[in-house]
PDB file of N, CA and C in Angstrom:
ATOM      1  N   PRO W 120      30.951 -36.257 -86.924  1.00  0.00           N
ATOM      2  CA  PRO W 120      31.190 -37.306 -87.904  1.00  0.00           C
ATOM      3  C   PRO W 120      30.028 -38.299 -87.978  1.00  0.00           C
ATOM      4  N   VAL W 121      29.916 -38.936 -89.110  1.00  0.00           N
ATOM      5  CA  VAL W 121      28.917 -39.981 -89.308  1.00  0.00           C
ATOM      6  C   VAL W 121      29.651 -41.311 -89.457  1.00  0.00           C
ATOM      7  N   SER W 122      28.900 -42.394 -89.422  1.00  0.00           N
ATOM      8  CA  SER W 122      29.463 -43.730 -89.525  1.00  0.00           C
ATOM      9  C   SER W 122      29.791 -44.080 -90.975  1.00  0.00           C
ATOM     10  N   SER W 123      30.850 -44.836 -91.158  1.00  0.00           N
ATOM     11  CA  SER W 123      31.222 -45.304 -92.495  1.00  0.00           C
ATOM     12  C   SER W 123      30.469 -46.564 -92.898  1.00  0.00           C
ATOM     13  N   ASP W 124      29.693 -47.114 -92.005  1.00  0.00           N
ATOM     14  CA  ASP W 124      29.041 -48.397 -92.239  1.00  0.00           C
ATOM     15  C   ASP W 124      27.823 -48.249 -93.147  1.00  0.00           C
ATOM     16  N   ASP W 125      27.987 -48.571 -94.425  1.00  0.00           N
ATOM     17  CA  ASP W 125      26.915 -48.521 -95.425  1.00  0.00           C
ATOM     18  C   ASP W 125      26.241 -47.158 -95.530  1.00  0.00           C
ATOM     19  N   ARG W 126      26.993 -46.101 -95.386  1.00  0.00           N
ATOM     20  CA  ARG W 126      26.498 -44.733 -95.532  1.00  0.00           C
ATOM     21  C   ARG W 126      26.311 -44.428 -97.009  1.00  0.00           C
ATOM     22  N   VAL W 127      25.167 -43.868 -97.374  1.00  0.00           N
ATOM     23  CA  VAL W 127      24.915 -43.456 -98.756  1.00  0.00           C
ATOM     24  C   VAL W 127      24.977 -41.937 -98.814  1.00  0.00           C
ATOM     25  N   ILE W 128      25.780 -41.419 -99.730  1.00  0.00           N
ATOM     26  CA  ILE W 128      25.869 -39.979 -99.960  1.00  0.00           C
ATOM     27  C   ILE W 128      25.146 -39.703-101.263  1.00  0.00           C
ATOM     28  N   THR W 129      24.063 -38.962-101.174  1.00  0.00           N
ATOM     29  CA  THR W 129      23.238 -38.669-102.342  1.00  0.00           C
ATOM     30  C   THR W 129      23.801 -37.480-103.105  1.00  0.00           C
ATOM     31  N   VAL W 130      23.976 -37.659-104.392  1.00  0.00           N
ATOM     32  CA  VAL W 130      24.354 -36.571-105.287  1.00  0.00           C
ATOM     33  C   VAL W 130      23.300 -36.489-106.381  1.00  0.00           C
ATOM     34  N   ASP W 131      22.797 -35.270-106.613  1.00  0.00           N
ATOM     35  CA  ASP W 131      21.698 -35.111-107.568  1.00  0.00           C
ATOM     36  C   ASP W 131      22.053 -34.283-108.791  1.00  0.00           C
ATOM     37  N   GLY W 132      23.330 -33.948-108.946  1.00  0.00           N
ATOM     38  CA  GLY W 132      23.754 -33.176-110.107  1.00  0.00           C
ATOM     39  C   GLY W 132      23.858 -31.689-109.853  1.00  0.00           C
ATOM     40  N   ASN W 133      23.396 -31.220-108.686  1.00  0.00           N
ATOM     41  CA  ASN W 133      23.480 -29.797-108.362  1.00  0.00           C
ATOM     42  C   ASN W 133      24.730 -29.443-107.566  1.00  0.00           C
ATOM     43  N   GLU W 134      25.497 -30.447-107.177  1.00  0.00           N
ATOM     44  CA  GLU W 134      26.689 -30.196-106.381  1.00  0.00           C
ATOM     45  C   GLU W 134      27.850 -29.762-107.264  1.00  0.00           C
ATOM     46  N   GLU W 135      28.594 -28.791-106.782  1.00  0.00           N
ATOM     47  CA  GLU W 135      29.798 -28.372-107.483  1.00  0.00           C
ATOM     48  C   GLU W 135      31.025 -29.097-106.946  1.00  0.00           C
ATOM     49  N   LEU W 136      30.923 -29.572-105.686  1.00  0.00           N
ATOM     50  CA  LEU W 136      32.058 -30.232-105.070  1.00  0.00           C
ATOM     51  C   LEU W 136      31.577 -31.107-103.921  1.00  0.00           C
ATOM     52  N   LEU W 137      32.183 -32.278-103.771  1.00  0.00           N
ATOM     53  CA  LEU W 137      31.926 -33.179-102.653  1.00  0.00           C
ATOM     54  C   LEU W 137      33.268 -33.498-102.020  1.00  0.00           C
ATOM     55  N   PHE W 138      33.362 -33.359-100.696  1.00  0.00           N
ATOM     56  CA  PHE W 138      34.584 -33.671 -99.965  1.00  0.00           C
ATOM     57  C   PHE W 138      34.269 -34.745 -98.935  1.00  0.00           C
ATOM     58  N   ILE W 139      35.051 -35.821 -98.921  1.00  0.00           N
ATOM     59  CA  ILE W 139      34.896 -36.921 -97.970  1.00  0.00           C
ATOM     60  C   ILE W 139      36.223 -37.094 -97.240  1.00  0.00           C
ATOM     61  N   LYS W 140      36.172 -37.202 -95.895  1.00  0.00           N
ATOM     62  CA  LYS W 140      37.397 -37.351 -95.103  1.00  0.00           C
ATOM     63  C   LYS W 140      37.239 -38.420 -94.037  1.00  0.00           C
ATOM     64  N   HIS W 141      38.236 -39.264 -93.916  1.00  0.00           N
ATOM     65  CA  HIS W 141      38.350 -40.259 -92.846  1.00  0.00           C
ATOM     66  C   HIS W 141      38.862 -39.485 -91.628  1.00  0.00           C
ATOM     67  N   THR W 142      38.144 -39.523 -90.525  1.00  0.00           N
ATOM     68  CA  THR W 142      38.542 -38.732 -89.357  1.00  0.00           C
ATOM     69  C   THR W 142      39.820 -39.237 -88.690  1.00  0.00           C
ATOM     70  N   GLY W 143      40.195 -40.476 -88.962  1.00  0.00           N
ATOM     71  CA  GLY W 143      41.357 -41.056 -88.298  1.00  0.00           C
ATOM     72  C   GLY W 143      41.001 -41.788 -87.017  1.00  0.00           C
ATOM     73  N   PHE W 144      39.695 -41.825 -86.716  1.00  0.00           N
ATOM     74  CA  PHE W 144      39.225 -42.472 -85.488  1.00  0.00           C
ATOM     75  C   PHE W 144      38.083 -43.432 -85.805  1.00  0.00           C
ATOM     76  N   LEU W 145      37.910 -44.421 -84.931  1.00  0.00           N
ATOM     77  CA  LEU W 145      36.731 -45.271 -85.030  1.00  0.00           C
ATOM     78  C   LEU W 145      35.519 -44.416 -84.707  1.00  0.00           C
ATOM     79  N   ILE W 146      34.328 -44.926 -84.963  1.00  0.00           N
ATOM     80  CA  ILE W 146      33.107 -44.149 -84.799  1.00  0.00           C
ATOM     81  C   ILE W 146      32.897 -43.683 -83.359  1.00  0.00           C
ATOM     82  N   ASP W 147      33.525 -44.336 -82.374  1.00  0.00           N
ATOM     83  CA  ASP W 147      33.374 -43.882 -80.983  1.00  0.00           C
ATOM     84  C   ASP W 147      34.036 -42.522 -80.758  1.00  0.00           C
ATOM     85  N   GLY W 148      34.896 -42.095 -81.689  1.00  0.00           N
ATOM     86  CA  GLY W 148      35.506 -40.776 -81.624  1.00  0.00           C
ATOM     87  C   GLY W 148      36.733 -40.685 -80.743  1.00  0.00           C
ATOM     88  N   THR W 149      37.086 -41.745 -80.027  1.00  0.00           N
ATOM     89  CA  THR W 149      38.242 -41.690 -79.134  1.00  0.00           C
ATOM     90  C   THR W 149      39.316 -42.716 -79.472  1.00  0.00           C
ATOM     91  N   THR W 150      38.937 -43.793 -80.155  1.00  0.00           N
ATOM     92  CA  THR W 150      39.893 -44.843 -80.495  1.00  0.00           C
ATOM     93  C   THR W 150      40.528 -44.547 -81.847  1.00  0.00           C
ATOM     94  N   LYS W 151      41.854 -44.432 -81.862  1.00  0.00           N
ATOM     95  CA  LYS W 151      42.570 -44.147 -83.099  1.00  0.00           C
ATOM     96  C   LYS W 151      42.413 -45.322 -84.063  1.00  0.00           C
ATOM     97  N   ALA W 152      42.155 -45.024 -85.325  1.00  0.00           N
ATOM     98  CA  ALA W 152      41.967 -46.048 -86.346  1.00  0.00           C
ATOM     99  C   ALA W 152      43.307 -46.650 -86.759  1.00  0.00           C
ATOM    100  N   ALA W 153      43.303 -47.950 -87.016  1.00  0.00           N
ATOM    101  CA  ALA W 153      44.477 -48.646 -87.547  1.00  0.00           C
ATOM    102  C   ALA W 153      44.470 -48.536 -89.074  1.00  0.00           C
ATOM    103  N   ASP W 154      45.559 -48.919 -89.710  1.00  0.00           N
ATOM    104  CA  ASP W 154      45.643 -48.853 -91.175  1.00  0.00           C
ATOM    105  C   ASP W 154      44.606 -49.734 -91.868  1.00  0.00           C
ATOM    106  N   THR W 155      44.110 -50.753 -91.178  1.00  0.00           N
ATOM    107  CA  THR W 155      43.095 -51.631 -91.782  1.00  0.00           C
ATOM    108  C   THR W 155      41.684 -51.066 -91.625  1.00  0.00           C
ATOM    109  N   ASP W 156      41.538 -49.982 -90.854  1.00  0.00           N
ATOM    110  CA  ASP W 156      40.232 -49.337 -90.637  1.00  0.00           C
ATOM    111  C   ASP W 156      40.025 -48.283 -91.715  1.00  0.00           C
ATOM    112  N   THR W 157      39.680 -48.746 -92.900  1.00  0.00           N
ATOM    113  CA  THR W 157      39.579 -47.870 -94.064  1.00  0.00           C
ATOM    114  C   THR W 157      38.126 -47.531 -94.378  1.00  0.00           C
ATOM    115  N   ILE W 158      37.963 -46.615 -95.314  1.00  0.00           N
ATOM    116  CA  ILE W 158      36.650 -46.293 -95.884  1.00  0.00           C
ATOM    117  C   ILE W 158      36.717 -46.625 -97.359  1.00  0.00           C
ATOM    118  N   LYS W 159      35.841 -47.488 -97.818  1.00  0.00           N
ATOM    119  CA  LYS W 159      35.755 -47.813 -99.233  1.00  0.00           C
ATOM    120  C   LYS W 159      34.638 -46.980 -99.840  1.00  0.00           C
ATOM    121  N   ILE W 160      34.962 -46.250-100.897  1.00  0.00           N
ATOM    122  CA  ILE W 160      33.990 -45.408-101.592  1.00  0.00           C
ATOM    123  C   ILE W 160      33.611 -46.118-102.883  1.00  0.00           C
ATOM    124  N   LYS W 161      32.319 -46.400-103.029  1.00  0.00           N
ATOM    125  CA  LYS W 161      31.836 -47.124-104.211  1.00  0.00           C
ATOM    126  C   LYS W 161      30.684 -46.362-104.848  1.00  0.00           C
ATOM    127  N   THR W 162      30.449 -46.644-106.124  1.00  0.00           N
ATOM    128  CA  THR W 162      29.270 -46.107-106.797  1.00  0.00           C
ATOM    129  C   THR W 162      28.086 -47.010-106.475  1.00  0.00           C
ATOM    130  N   THR W 163      26.899 -46.452-106.482  1.00  0.00           N
ATOM    131  CA  THR W 163      25.712 -47.286-106.295  1.00  0.00           C
ATOM    132  C   THR W 163      25.326 -47.958-107.601  1.00  0.00           C
ATOM    133  N   LEU W 164      25.862 -47.487-108.705  1.00  0.00           N
ATOM    134  CA  LEU W 164      25.618 -48.113-110.003  1.00  0.00           C
ATOM    135  C   LEU W 164      26.734 -49.102-110.278  1.00  0.00           C
ATOM    136  N   GLY W 165      26.487 -50.364-110.071  1.00  0.00           N
ATOM    137  CA  GLY W 165      27.484 -51.384-110.345  1.00  0.00           C
ATOM    138  C   GLY W 165      28.449 -51.646-109.205  1.00  0.00           C
ATOM    139  N   ALA W 166      28.354 -50.888-108.131  1.00  0.00           N
ATOM    140  CA  ALA W 166      29.196 -51.064-106.940  1.00  0.00           C
ATOM    141  C   ALA W 166      30.689 -51.045-107.253  1.00  0.00           C
ATOM    142  N   ALA W 167      31.086 -50.222-108.210  1.00  0.00           N
ATOM    143  CA  ALA W 167      32.506 -50.117-108.553  1.00  0.00           C
ATOM    144  C   ALA W 167      33.254 -49.376-107.455  1.00  0.00           C
ATOM    145  N   LEU W 168      34.404 -49.895-107.060  1.00  0.00           N
ATOM    146  CA  LEU W 168      35.244 -49.252-106.056  1.00  0.00           C
ATOM    147  C   LEU W 168      35.955 -48.061-106.689  1.00  0.00           C
ATOM    148  N   ILE W 169      35.743 -46.879-106.102  1.00  0.00           N
ATOM    149  CA  ILE W 169      36.383 -45.660-106.600  1.00  0.00           C
ATOM    150  C   ILE W 169      37.683 -45.408-105.863  1.00  0.00           C
ATOM    151  N   ALA W 170      37.646 -45.547-104.534  1.00  0.00           N
ATOM    152  CA  ALA W 170      38.824 -45.260-103.720  1.00  0.00           C
ATOM    153  C   ALA W 170      38.690 -45.939-102.364  1.00  0.00           C
ATOM    154  N   GLU W 171      39.829 -46.057-101.685  1.00  0.00           N
ATOM    155  CA  GLU W 171      39.848 -46.566-100.322  1.00  0.00           C
ATOM    156  C   GLU W 171      40.709 -45.611 -99.504  1.00  0.00           C
ATOM    157  N   LEU W 172      40.094 -44.940 -98.522  1.00  0.00           N
ATOM    158  CA  LEU W 172      40.789 -43.940 -97.728  1.00  0.00           C
ATOM    159  C   LEU W 172      41.350 -44.546 -96.450  1.00  0.00           C
ATOM    160  N   LEU W 173      42.621 -44.283 -96.202  1.00  0.00           N
ATOM    161  CA  LEU W 173      43.267 -44.667 -94.953  1.00  0.00           C
ATOM    162  C   LEU W 173      42.975 -43.609 -93.893  1.00  0.00           C
ATOM    163  N   PRO W 174      43.265 -43.908 -92.625  1.00  0.00           N
ATOM    164  CA  PRO W 174      43.008 -42.929 -91.561  1.00  0.00           C
ATOM    165  C   PRO W 174      43.631 -41.567 -91.868  1.00  0.00           C
ATOM    166  N   GLY W 175      42.816 -40.522 -91.742  1.00  0.00           N
ATOM    167  CA  GLY W 175      43.263 -39.154 -91.959  1.00  0.00           C
ATOM    168  C   GLY W 175      43.216 -38.678 -93.398  1.00  0.00           C
ATOM    169  N   GLU W 176      42.987 -39.563 -94.349  1.00  0.00           N
ATOM    170  CA  GLU W 176      42.962 -39.161 -95.756  1.00  0.00           C
ATOM    171  C   GLU W 176      41.602 -38.591 -96.143  1.00  0.00           C
ATOM    172  N   GLY W 177      41.609 -37.770 -97.181  1.00  0.00           N
ATOM    173  CA  GLY W 177      40.380 -37.197 -97.705  1.00  0.00           C
ATOM    174  C   GLY W 177      40.408 -37.228 -99.219  1.00  0.00           C
ATOM    175  N   MET W 178      39.246 -36.955 -99.813  1.00  0.00           N
ATOM    176  CA  MET W 178      39.143 -36.963-101.272  1.00  0.00           C
ATOM    177  C   MET W 178      38.110 -35.944-101.714  1.00  0.00           C
ATOM    178  N   VAL W 179      38.408 -35.260-102.807  1.00  0.00           N
ATOM    179  CA  VAL W 179      37.512 -34.263-103.378  1.00  0.00           C
ATOM    180  C   VAL W 179      36.978 -34.788-104.706  1.00  0.00           C
ATOM    181  N   PHE W 180      35.671 -34.623-104.902  1.00  0.00           N
ATOM    182  CA  PHE W 180      35.025 -34.968-106.159  1.00  0.00           C
ATOM    183  C   PHE W 180      34.460 -33.680-106.760  1.00  0.00           C
ATOM    184  N   PRO W 181      35.100 -33.110-107.776  1.00  0.00           N
ATOM    185  CA  PRO W 181      34.527 -31.933-108.421  1.00  0.00           C
ATOM    186  C   PRO W 181      33.347 -32.339-109.297  1.00  0.00           C
ATOM    187  N   ARG W 182      32.261 -31.598-109.214  1.00  0.00           N
ATOM    188  CA  ARG W 182      31.056 -31.862-110.001  1.00  0.00           C
ATOM    189  C   ARG W 182      30.733 -33.357-110.050  1.00  0.00           C
ATOM    190  N   PRO W 183      30.340 -33.969-108.911  1.00  0.00           N
ATOM    191  CA  PRO W 183      30.127 -35.416-108.875  1.00  0.00           C
ATOM    192  C   PRO W 183      28.979 -35.919-109.733  1.00  0.00           C
ATOM    193  N   GLY W 184      28.126 -35.042-110.229  1.00  0.00           N
ATOM    194  CA  GLY W 184      27.070 -35.457-111.153  1.00  0.00           C
ATOM    195  C   GLY W 184      25.891 -36.122-110.468  1.00  0.00           C
ATOM    196  N   GLY W 185      24.888 -36.440-111.235  1.00  0.00           N
ATOM    197  CA  GLY W 185      23.671 -37.007-110.682  1.00  0.00           C
ATOM    198  C   GLY W 185      23.341 -38.380-111.211  1.00  0.00           C
ATOM    199  N   ASN W 186      24.344 -39.114-111.655  1.00  0.00           N
ATOM    200  CA  ASN W 186      24.105 -40.425-112.250  1.00  0.00           C
ATOM    201  C   ASN W 186      24.127 -41.565-111.252  1.00  0.00           C
ATOM    202  N   GLY W 187      24.177 -41.284-109.999  1.00  0.00           N
ATOM    203  CA  GLY W 187      24.211 -42.330-108.987  1.00  0.00           C
ATOM    204  C   GLY W 187      24.851 -41.817-107.722  1.00  0.00           C
ATOM    205  N   ASP W 188      24.437 -42.347-106.617  1.00  0.00           N
ATOM    206  CA  ASP W 188      24.965 -41.936-105.330  1.00  0.00           C
ATOM    207  C   ASP W 188      26.258 -42.690-105.039  1.00  0.00           C
ATOM    208  N   LEU W 189      26.920 -42.282-103.956  1.00  0.00           N
ATOM    209  CA  LEU W 189      28.115 -42.972-103.503  1.00  0.00           C
ATOM    210  C   LEU W 189      27.800 -43.722-102.221  1.00  0.00           C
ATOM    211  N   THR W 190      28.354 -44.897-102.070  1.00  0.00           N
ATOM    212  CA  THR W 190      28.179 -45.701-100.872  1.00  0.00           C
ATOM    213  C   THR W 190      29.521 -45.833-100.172  1.00  0.00           C
ATOM    214  N   LEU W 191      29.516 -45.629 -98.857  1.00  0.00           N
ATOM    215  CA  LEU W 191      30.715 -45.821 -98.056  1.00  0.00           C
ATOM    216  C   LEU W 191      30.604 -47.150 -97.330  1.00  0.00           C
ATOM    217  N   GLU W 192      31.688 -47.893 -97.284  1.00  0.00           N
ATOM    218  CA  GLU W 192      31.735 -49.148 -96.549  1.00  0.00           C
ATOM    219  C   GLU W 192      32.941 -49.131 -95.632  1.00  0.00           C
ATOM    220  N   SER W 193      32.803 -49.770 -94.499  1.00  0.00           N
ATOM    221  CA  SER W 193      33.896 -49.858 -93.536  1.00  0.00           C
ATOM    222  C   SER W 193      34.868 -50.939 -93.953  1.00  0.00           C
ATOM    223  N   GLY W 194      36.157 -50.719 -93.590  1.00  0.00           N
ATOM    224  CA  GLY W 194      37.164 -51.762 -93.753  1.00  0.00           C
ATOM    225  C   GLY W 194      37.025 -52.719 -92.578  1.00  0.00           C
ATOM    226  N   ALA W 195      38.038 -52.798 -91.725  1.00  0.00           N
ATOM    227  CA  ALA W 195      38.021 -53.726 -90.591  1.00  0.00           C
ATOM    228  C   ALA W 195      37.026 -53.307 -89.513  1.00  0.00           C
ATOM    229  N   ASN W 196      36.884 -52.002 -89.277  1.00  0.00           N
ATOM    230  CA  ASN W 196      35.985 -51.485 -88.238  1.00  0.00           C
ATOM    231  C   ASN W 196      35.241 -50.260 -88.748  1.00  0.00           C
ATOM    232  N   ASP W 197      34.141 -49.934 -88.090  1.00  0.00           N
ATOM    233  CA  ASP W 197      33.330 -48.767 -88.419  1.00  0.00           C
ATOM    234  C   ASP W 197      34.079 -47.507 -87.979  1.00  0.00           C
ATOM    235  N   VAL W 198      34.315 -46.591 -88.911  1.00  0.00           N
ATOM    236  CA  VAL W 198      35.087 -45.383 -88.602  1.00  0.00           C
ATOM    237  C   VAL W 198      34.250 -44.124 -88.794  1.00  0.00           C
ATOM    238  N   GLY W 199      34.755 -43.016 -88.275  1.00  0.00           N
ATOM    239  CA  GLY W 199      34.095 -41.730 -88.427  1.00  0.00           C
ATOM    240  C   GLY W 199      34.414 -41.110 -89.785  1.00  0.00           C
ATOM    241  N   VAL W 200      33.408 -40.490 -90.379  1.00  0.00           N
ATOM    242  CA  VAL W 200      33.531 -39.851 -91.687  1.00  0.00           C
ATOM    243  C   VAL W 200      32.968 -38.432 -91.596  1.00  0.00           C
ATOM    244  N   ASP W 201      33.715 -37.492 -92.132  1.00  0.00           N
ATOM    245  CA  ASP W 201      33.191 -36.140 -92.344  1.00  0.00           C
ATOM    246  C   ASP W 201      32.994 -35.975 -93.844  1.00  0.00           C
ATOM    247  N   TYR W 202      31.849 -35.404 -94.227  1.00  0.00           N
ATOM    248  CA  TYR W 202      31.668 -35.085 -95.642  1.00  0.00           C
ATOM    249  C   TYR W 202      30.807 -33.842 -95.767  1.00  0.00           C
ATOM    250  N   ILE W 203      31.024 -33.140 -96.864  1.00  0.00           N
ATOM    251  CA  ILE W 203      30.264 -31.918 -97.130  1.00  0.00           C
ATOM    252  C   ILE W 203      30.142 -31.746 -98.641  1.00  0.00           C
ATOM    253  N   THR W 204      28.988 -31.231 -99.060  1.00  0.00           N
ATOM    254  CA  THR W 204      28.797 -30.910-100.466  1.00  0.00           C
ATOM    255  C   THR W 204      28.649 -29.396-100.605  1.00  0.00           C
ATOM    256  N   PHE W 205      29.128 -28.885-101.712  1.00  0.00           N
ATOM    257  CA  PHE W 205      28.981 -27.465-102.039  1.00  0.00           C
ATOM    258  C   PHE W 205      28.274 -27.404-103.379  1.00  0.00           C
ATOM    259  N   GLY W 206      27.359 -26.478-103.515  1.00  0.00           N
ATOM    260  CA  GLY W 206      26.684 -26.371-104.800  1.00  0.00           C
ATOM    261  C   GLY W 206      25.638 -25.280-104.796  1.00  0.00           C
ATOM    262  N   THR W 207      24.942 -25.211-105.900  1.00  0.00           N
ATOM    263  CA  THR W 207      23.937 -24.182-106.071  1.00  0.00           C
ATOM    264  C   THR W 207      22.571 -24.734-105.722  1.00  0.00           C
TER     265      THR W 207
END
């Protein structure tokens, strides 16, 4: 997992799918995340909030496009994030 603290996920338009998941743990990997330990997903264009993931939740972005990257921000504490892109 990577840190949720100001993580930028670059999308360039070649991705067919982007998956982001809150691991359910703080970044140390052993402390269970509380409900206030969220991941905020924002666009880099205008910083619009797209979603806020609670512990254990995930989100799929089909064809996320190349018009701007996504920024992850921590809620109350820095949490672990898994993400993967699929594409050509």
